[in-house]
Amino acid sequence: MTLGEPVTRVDGLLKATGAARYAAEFAPAGLVYAAITPSRIASGRTTEIDTAPALASPGVLAVLTHLNTPRLPFAEPDPLPAVYPVSGRRLRVLQDDRVLFFGQPVAVVVADTQGRAEAAAQLVEVQYAPSSRQRTDFDSEEPRPPSAAAAAKGRGQQTRQGDPDAQLRSADTVVDNGYTQPRNLHSAMEPHATVAAWDGDHLTLWEKSQWVQNVAAEMALTFGIAQEQVRVVNPFVGGAFGAALRPWPHTTLAALAARQVGRPVRLEMSRRELATAIGYRPRARHRVALGAGSDRRLVAHVHEAVSETSTFEEFADPTLSPAQTTYACADRRTGYALVRLDTNTPCPMRAPGWASGLLAQEVAMDELAWSLRTDPVELRLRNYADRNPTTGKPWAGNGLRACYARGVEAFGWAGRPQRPRSRRSGDLLLGSGMATAVYTAARYPATAAATLGVDGRVVVRCATTDMGPGTYTSMTQVASSALGIPLGAVSFELGDTALPAAMEHGGSTTMASIGSAVHEACGRLRRDLDDLAERTGRDRDDLRGLAAGGAVTATVASEPAEDFDDASHHTFGAVFVEVAVDADLGTTQVVRALGVYDAGRIVNPRLARQQCLGGMVGGIGMALYEGVAWDARLGRGMSATLADYHVPVNAGIGELQALFVDGGGDVGNPLGVKGVAELGICGVAAAVANAVWHATGVRVREFPVRIDQLVR
Ligand code: MOS
């Protein structure tokens, strides 16, 4: 009924009026406030912590350090869910004197106001014994291969098909270059925050999260209580981009502090604290070597990457997945290594791995196209993979060729001069570039419950999240369609561990996973109501009458069919970008960007477009602005706030357009969806960089593109 319609957000008014409540805005009675004292060294131990000045400060209720904090069980999740690093153990915050990274909390102050807590946190005096061997220089530490645990999860891939190195030696044309991308910060609008309240042995957390049940599970393991004793509530999330897939040390600290003072405690991260309080997209070096024959088909594809992780957790980005997925080539090798640094642990961020791998790969493809004097789209079409080139599995739908074709037409690509620096308008050098986008289209188990209440309205419930894509709205559409009732007669509830179980709201899986569960639960409720109508002789459309005997609920646990993995599930896209680079100033303006996507069936074209545009902005940021300036001596980022960690602003973004094509195929869920989300950032940064090359003739391989690289 409403599937496929551009419905406006059902929660739009709540958000626009400020009525939507985010984690930090919950204020249980008696709420007090916490603030962190961060470590000022990257590696070593604390030797002395003087809390007396902080304790004497006005309004202070408690100061927690490793010296007065009870030892907690801190059991590790087993098995580690995919959102965690592949091995290691999380920071056991305030459990001992060790300092593992700059910014690690070494004390927590609780006070009666936020300001008093922050002021007192600065009065905690900490003495340190720095480690004699600090590991904070990415370029000088030796990369080491990832563990077997990484390989088992398909990350940190070491793979080999054929003999690509021999092929590279004999190929007609070879491009073989290095690319670097810096650490990126998620920079969500809403900072991470936890409000913690204990009631006896029961803990309630209002917590910024993409997966409330995971927060409950981890806190249960941390405190040695049952998962059922932890309730996590999170109805609204102001962006997360992967940074709220797992709880971070501040979650534990808030709960610890609340238990210590016997009152609810709020702990909200400042923008500066977020640089070390949560994860980040890891810095990486890539080598991409492509060999092509005289027919312009790939004869060798090598992609090696080295990325950063912490000393205590091994985070392996799936950055080599694009190399294994995008193009047909019989001889292929991927290799991954990690540099373990005294720093906080990275985490998934915006198409984790895929976005960074595609940046290197798709610039390399552009370099190959120029070496071959071949149109970049033509080169990609020639190397189209008609099945997954690594696993050999058939695609569960692949509209990539249609994406290229539609993009060429809609962008006006035809007639583009191949030679760089060939279009100029006054001071501006004009150029265009393109790239392929690929991302995964997984589906997870999920449970949804649909209830017809005595008021004649249907409420559908599932413990998923809406961090911005519009889950509230799209699920309401799915429910309304499956029930055959108007949109206004249905509402959807999420973000509470009291609701039926869901897995992470991440990896572009929500529509396929939760959508399927909602579709099936509402389908079952419809059938139950039809049976009821028949038995009672009531009108099937008289919902209030049907509920006269009491509420009716249908609950369905939905999961992919057993043969789901017989096919290779991916979304695809083609991204086209035009830039104008000031010839004298070296400033780059994105004039326009177009993404054409196969994301399966589009439930809501308005929301899908918004997601893709948001992804494009993220990709433009990755190409032109974003990057942590790292101080290897101190082991800290120098750009932690939005004043010095640059993100795109409206003035830097031109005209953005997103189009969708039908990729066909059986995508393995009843709605025919593949998920949009992360796909939107994929390929964008490379398309921007390729357009910058086309405009200027300067091939940038060190990101983000900087003015000094373009002004010669
Ligand atoms: Mo996505 S990086 O799983 O939020």
PDB file of N, CA and C in Angstrom, residues 653-700:
ATOM      1  N   ILE A 653      29.539  21.574  -1.048  1.00  0.00           N
ATOM      2  CA  ILE A 653      28.817  20.476  -1.695  1.00  0.00           C
ATOM      3  C   ILE A 653      27.958  21.057  -2.803  1.00  0.00           C
ATOM      4  N   GLY A 654      28.138  20.588  -4.003  1.00  0.00           N
ATOM      5  CA  GLY A 654      27.322  21.069  -5.113  1.00  0.00           C
ATOM      6  C   GLY A 654      26.018  20.320  -5.213  1.00  0.00           C
ATOM      7  N   GLU A 655      25.616  20.064  -6.443  1.00  0.00           N
ATOM      8  CA  GLU A 655      24.342  19.397  -6.693  1.00  0.00           C
ATOM      9  C   GLU A 655      24.538  17.881  -6.574  1.00  0.00           C
ATOM     10  N   LEU A 656      23.750  17.268  -5.724  1.00  0.00           N
ATOM     11  CA  LEU A 656      23.868  15.824  -5.531  1.00  0.00           C
ATOM     12  C   LEU A 656      22.614  15.132  -6.051  1.00  0.00           C
ATOM     13  N   GLN A 657      22.830  13.994  -6.692  1.00  0.00           N
ATOM     14  CA  GLN A 657      21.690  13.263  -7.238  1.00  0.00           C
ATOM     15  C   GLN A 657      21.888  11.766  -7.015  1.00  0.00           C
ATOM     16  N   ALA A 658      20.826  11.095  -6.618  1.00  0.00           N
ATOM     17  CA  ALA A 658      20.874   9.639  -6.448  1.00  0.00           C
ATOM     18  C   ALA A 658      19.752   9.009  -7.257  1.00  0.00           C
ATOM     19  N   LEU A 659      20.104   8.024  -8.050  1.00  0.00           N
ATOM     20  CA  LEU A 659      19.111   7.295  -8.840  1.00  0.00           C
ATOM     21  C   LEU A 659      19.216   5.814  -8.495  1.00  0.00           C
ATOM     22  N   PHE A 660      18.117   5.110  -8.695  1.00  0.00           N
ATOM     23  CA  PHE A 660      18.107   3.693  -8.360  1.00  0.00           C
ATOM     24  C   PHE A 660      17.703   2.860  -9.565  1.00  0.00           C
ATOM     25  N   VAL A 661      18.374   1.727  -9.712  1.00  0.00           N
ATOM     26  CA  VAL A 661      18.011   0.799 -10.779  1.00  0.00           C
ATOM     27  C   VAL A 661      17.613  -0.533 -10.141  1.00  0.00           C
ATOM     28  N   ASP A 662      16.906  -1.320 -10.900  1.00  0.00           N
ATOM     29  CA  ASP A 662      16.469  -2.630 -10.421  1.00  0.00           C
ATOM     30  C   ASP A 662      17.512  -3.663 -10.824  1.00  0.00           C
ATOM     31  N   GLY A 663      18.153  -4.265  -9.833  1.00  0.00           N
ATOM     32  CA  GLY A 663      19.201  -5.240 -10.111  1.00  0.00           C
ATOM     33  C   GLY A 663      18.681  -6.642 -10.358  1.00  0.00           C
ATOM     34  N   GLY A 664      17.373  -6.839 -10.149  1.00  0.00           N
ATOM     35  CA  GLY A 664      16.774  -8.151 -10.386  1.00  0.00           C
ATOM     36  C   GLY A 664      17.288  -9.201  -9.421  1.00  0.00           C
ATOM     37  N   GLY A 665      16.944 -10.437  -9.705  1.00  0.00           N
ATOM     38  CA  GLY A 665      17.440 -11.563  -8.919  1.00  0.00           C
ATOM     39  C   GLY A 665      16.648 -11.796  -7.643  1.00  0.00           C
ATOM     40  N   ASP A 666      16.888 -12.967  -7.041  1.00  0.00           N
ATOM     41  CA  ASP A 666      16.281 -13.304  -5.759  1.00  0.00           C
ATOM     42  C   ASP A 666      17.262 -12.891  -4.670  1.00  0.00           C
ATOM     43  N   VAL A 667      16.936 -11.810  -3.963  1.00  0.00           N
ATOM     44  CA  VAL A 667      17.880 -11.266  -2.995  1.00  0.00           C
ATOM     45  C   VAL A 667      17.728 -11.884  -1.605  1.00  0.00           C
ATOM     46  N   GLY A 668      16.800 -12.820  -1.466  1.00  0.00           N
ATOM     47  CA  GLY A 668      16.776 -13.621  -0.241  1.00  0.00           C
ATOM     48  C   GLY A 668      16.001 -13.032   0.917  1.00  0.00           C
ATOM     49  N   ASN A 669      15.029 -12.191   0.619  1.00  0.00           N
ATOM     50  CA  ASN A 669      14.116 -11.747   1.684  1.00  0.00           C
ATOM     51  C   ASN A 669      12.779 -11.393   1.044  1.00  0.00           C
ATOM     52  N   PRO A 670      11.703 -11.442   1.847  1.00  0.00           N
ATOM     53  CA  PRO A 670      10.370 -11.303   1.245  1.00  0.00           C
ATOM     54  C   PRO A 670      10.090  -9.925   0.645  1.00  0.00           C
ATOM     55  N   LEU A 671      10.838  -8.905   1.056  1.00  0.00           N
ATOM     56  CA  LEU A 671      10.594  -7.559   0.533  1.00  0.00           C
ATOM     57  C   LEU A 671      11.383  -7.279  -0.740  1.00  0.00           C
ATOM     58  N   GLY A 672      12.391  -8.094  -1.025  1.00  0.00           N
ATOM     59  CA  GLY A 672      13.226  -7.850  -2.205  1.00  0.00           C
ATOM     60  C   GLY A 672      14.192  -6.693  -2.015  1.00  0.00           C
ATOM     61  N   VAL A 673      14.489  -6.363  -0.760  1.00  0.00           N
ATOM     62  CA  VAL A 673      15.376  -5.224  -0.491  1.00  0.00           C
ATOM     63  C   VAL A 673      16.819  -5.697  -0.298  1.00  0.00           C
ATOM     64  N   LYS A 674      17.765  -4.806  -0.571  1.00  0.00           N
ATOM     65  CA  LYS A 674      19.163  -5.134  -0.273  1.00  0.00           C
ATOM     66  C   LYS A 674      19.768  -4.162   0.744  1.00  0.00           C
ATOM     67  N   GLY A 675      19.089  -3.061   1.026  1.00  0.00           N
ATOM     68  CA  GLY A 675      19.648  -2.097   1.979  1.00  0.00           C
ATOM     69  C   GLY A 675      20.437  -1.022   1.258  1.00  0.00           C
ATOM     70  N   VAL A 676      20.285   0.203   1.698  1.00  0.00           N
ATOM     71  CA  VAL A 676      20.951   1.337   1.047  1.00  0.00           C
ATOM     72  C   VAL A 676      22.189   1.726   1.868  1.00  0.00           C
ATOM     73  N   ALA A 677      21.960   2.541   2.882  1.00  0.00           N
ATOM     74  CA  ALA A 677      22.944   2.878   3.917  1.00  0.00           C
ATOM     75  C   ALA A 677      24.378   3.053   3.444  1.00  0.00           C
ATOM     76  N   GLU A 678      25.241   2.106   3.803  1.00  0.00           N
ATOM     77  CA  GLU A 678      26.688   2.264   3.617  1.00  0.00           C
ATOM     78  C   GLU A 678      27.072   2.379   2.136  1.00  0.00           C
ATOM     79  N   LEU A 679      26.234   1.848   1.264  1.00  0.00           N
ATOM     80  CA  LEU A 679      26.535   1.900  -0.169  1.00  0.00           C
ATOM     81  C   LEU A 679      26.778   3.335  -0.628  1.00  0.00           C
ATOM     82  N   GLY A 680      26.090   4.285  -0.004  1.00  0.00           N
ATOM     83  CA  GLY A 680      26.145   5.674  -0.456  1.00  0.00           C
ATOM     84  C   GLY A 680      27.515   6.310  -0.392  1.00  0.00           C
ATOM     85  N   ILE A 681      28.373   5.842   0.517  1.00  0.00           N
ATOM     86  CA  ILE A 681      29.721   6.440   0.607  1.00  0.00           C
ATOM     87  C   ILE A 681      30.709   5.699  -0.301  1.00  0.00           C
ATOM     88  N   CYS A 682      30.346   4.478  -0.688  1.00  0.00           N
ATOM     89  CA  CYS A 682      31.290   3.638  -1.429  1.00  0.00           C
ATOM     90  C   CYS A 682      31.632   4.263  -2.787  1.00  0.00           C
ATOM     91  N   GLY A 683      32.894   4.323  -3.092  1.00  0.00           N
ATOM     92  CA  GLY A 683      33.340   4.804  -4.398  1.00  0.00           C
ATOM     93  C   GLY A 683      33.393   6.317  -4.527  1.00  0.00           C
ATOM     94  N   VAL A 684      32.711   7.032  -3.627  1.00  0.00           N
ATOM     95  CA  VAL A 684      32.600   8.484  -3.802  1.00  0.00           C
ATOM     96  C   VAL A 684      33.966   9.167  -3.706  1.00  0.00           C
ATOM     97  N   ALA A 685      34.738   8.804  -2.691  1.00  0.00           N
ATOM     98  CA  ALA A 685      36.029   9.481  -2.502  1.00  0.00           C
ATOM     99  C   ALA A 685      36.927   9.270  -3.720  1.00  0.00           C
ATOM    100  N   ALA A 686      36.910   8.060  -4.273  1.00  0.00           N
ATOM    101  CA  ALA A 686      37.722   7.795  -5.465  1.00  0.00           C
ATOM    102  C   ALA A 686      37.218   8.602  -6.655  1.00  0.00           C
ATOM    103  N   ALA A 687      35.909   8.687  -6.815  1.00  0.00           N
ATOM    104  CA  ALA A 687      35.360   9.453  -7.944  1.00  0.00           C
ATOM    105  C   ALA A 687      35.774  10.922  -7.840  1.00  0.00           C
ATOM    106  N   VAL A 688      35.785  11.453  -6.611  1.00  0.00           N
ATOM    107  CA  VAL A 688      36.228  12.840  -6.407  1.00  0.00           C
ATOM    108  C   VAL A 688      37.702  12.966  -6.781  1.00  0.00           C
ATOM    109  N   ALA A 689      38.517  12.055  -6.270  1.00  0.00           N
ATOM    110  CA  ALA A 689      39.956  12.119  -6.543  1.00  0.00           C
ATOM    111  C   ALA A 689      40.235  11.972  -8.036  1.00  0.00           C
ATOM    112  N   ASN A 690      39.475  11.108  -8.687  1.00  0.00           N
ATOM    113  CA  ASN A 690      39.659  10.918 -10.132  1.00  0.00           C
ATOM    114  C   ASN A 690      39.256  12.174 -10.906  1.00  0.00           C
ATOM    115  N   ALA A 691      38.218  12.847 -10.406  1.00  0.00           N
ATOM    116  CA  ALA A 691      37.805  14.099 -11.040  1.00  0.00           C
ATOM    117  C   ALA A 691      38.850  15.192 -10.815  1.00  0.00           C
ATOM    118  N   VAL A 692      39.454  15.193  -9.639  1.00  0.00           N
ATOM    119  CA  VAL A 692      40.521  16.168  -9.350  1.00  0.00           C
ATOM    120  C   VAL A 692      41.705  15.932 -10.299  1.00  0.00           C
ATOM    121  N   TRP A 693      42.044  14.670 -10.511  1.00  0.00           N
ATOM    122  CA  TRP A 693      43.121  14.365 -11.473  1.00  0.00           C
ATOM    123  C   TRP A 693      42.742  14.849 -12.876  1.00  0.00           C
ATOM    124  N   HIS A 694      41.495  14.573 -13.247  1.00  0.00           N
ATOM    125  CA  HIS A 694      41.053  14.935 -14.591  1.00  0.00           C
ATOM    126  C   HIS A 694      41.073  16.449 -14.772  1.00  0.00           C
ATOM    127  N   ALA A 695      40.754  17.173 -13.686  1.00  0.00           N
ATOM    128  CA  ALA A 695      40.756  18.637 -13.768  1.00  0.00           C
ATOM    129  C   ALA A 695      42.174  19.185 -13.824  1.00  0.00           C
ATOM    130  N   THR A 696      43.061  18.600 -13.027  1.00  0.00           N
ATOM    131  CA  THR A 696      44.369  19.234 -12.799  1.00  0.00           C
ATOM    132  C   THR A 696      45.548  18.505 -13.425  1.00  0.00           C
ATOM    133  N   GLY A 697      45.388  17.213 -13.695  1.00  0.00           N
ATOM    134  CA  GLY A 697      46.531  16.403 -14.106  1.00  0.00           C
ATOM    135  C   GLY A 697      47.368  15.934 -12.934  1.00  0.00           C
ATOM    136  N   VAL A 698      46.954  16.288 -11.701  1.00  0.00           N
ATOM    137  CA  VAL A 698      47.707  15.857 -10.512  1.00  0.00           C
ATOM    138  C   VAL A 698      47.039  14.610  -9.927  1.00  0.00           C
ATOM    139  N   ARG A 699      47.821  13.534  -9.846  1.00  0.00           N
ATOM    140  CA  ARG A 699      47.280  12.304  -9.294  1.00  0.00           C
ATOM    141  C   ARG A 699      47.599  12.278  -7.795  1.00  0.00           C
ATOM    142  N   VAL A 700      46.572  12.499  -6.990  1.00  0.00           N
ATOM    143  CA  VAL A 700      46.767  12.482  -5.538  1.00  0.00           C
ATOM    144  C   VAL A 700      46.586  11.055  -5.033  1.00  0.00           C
TER     145      VAL A 700
END
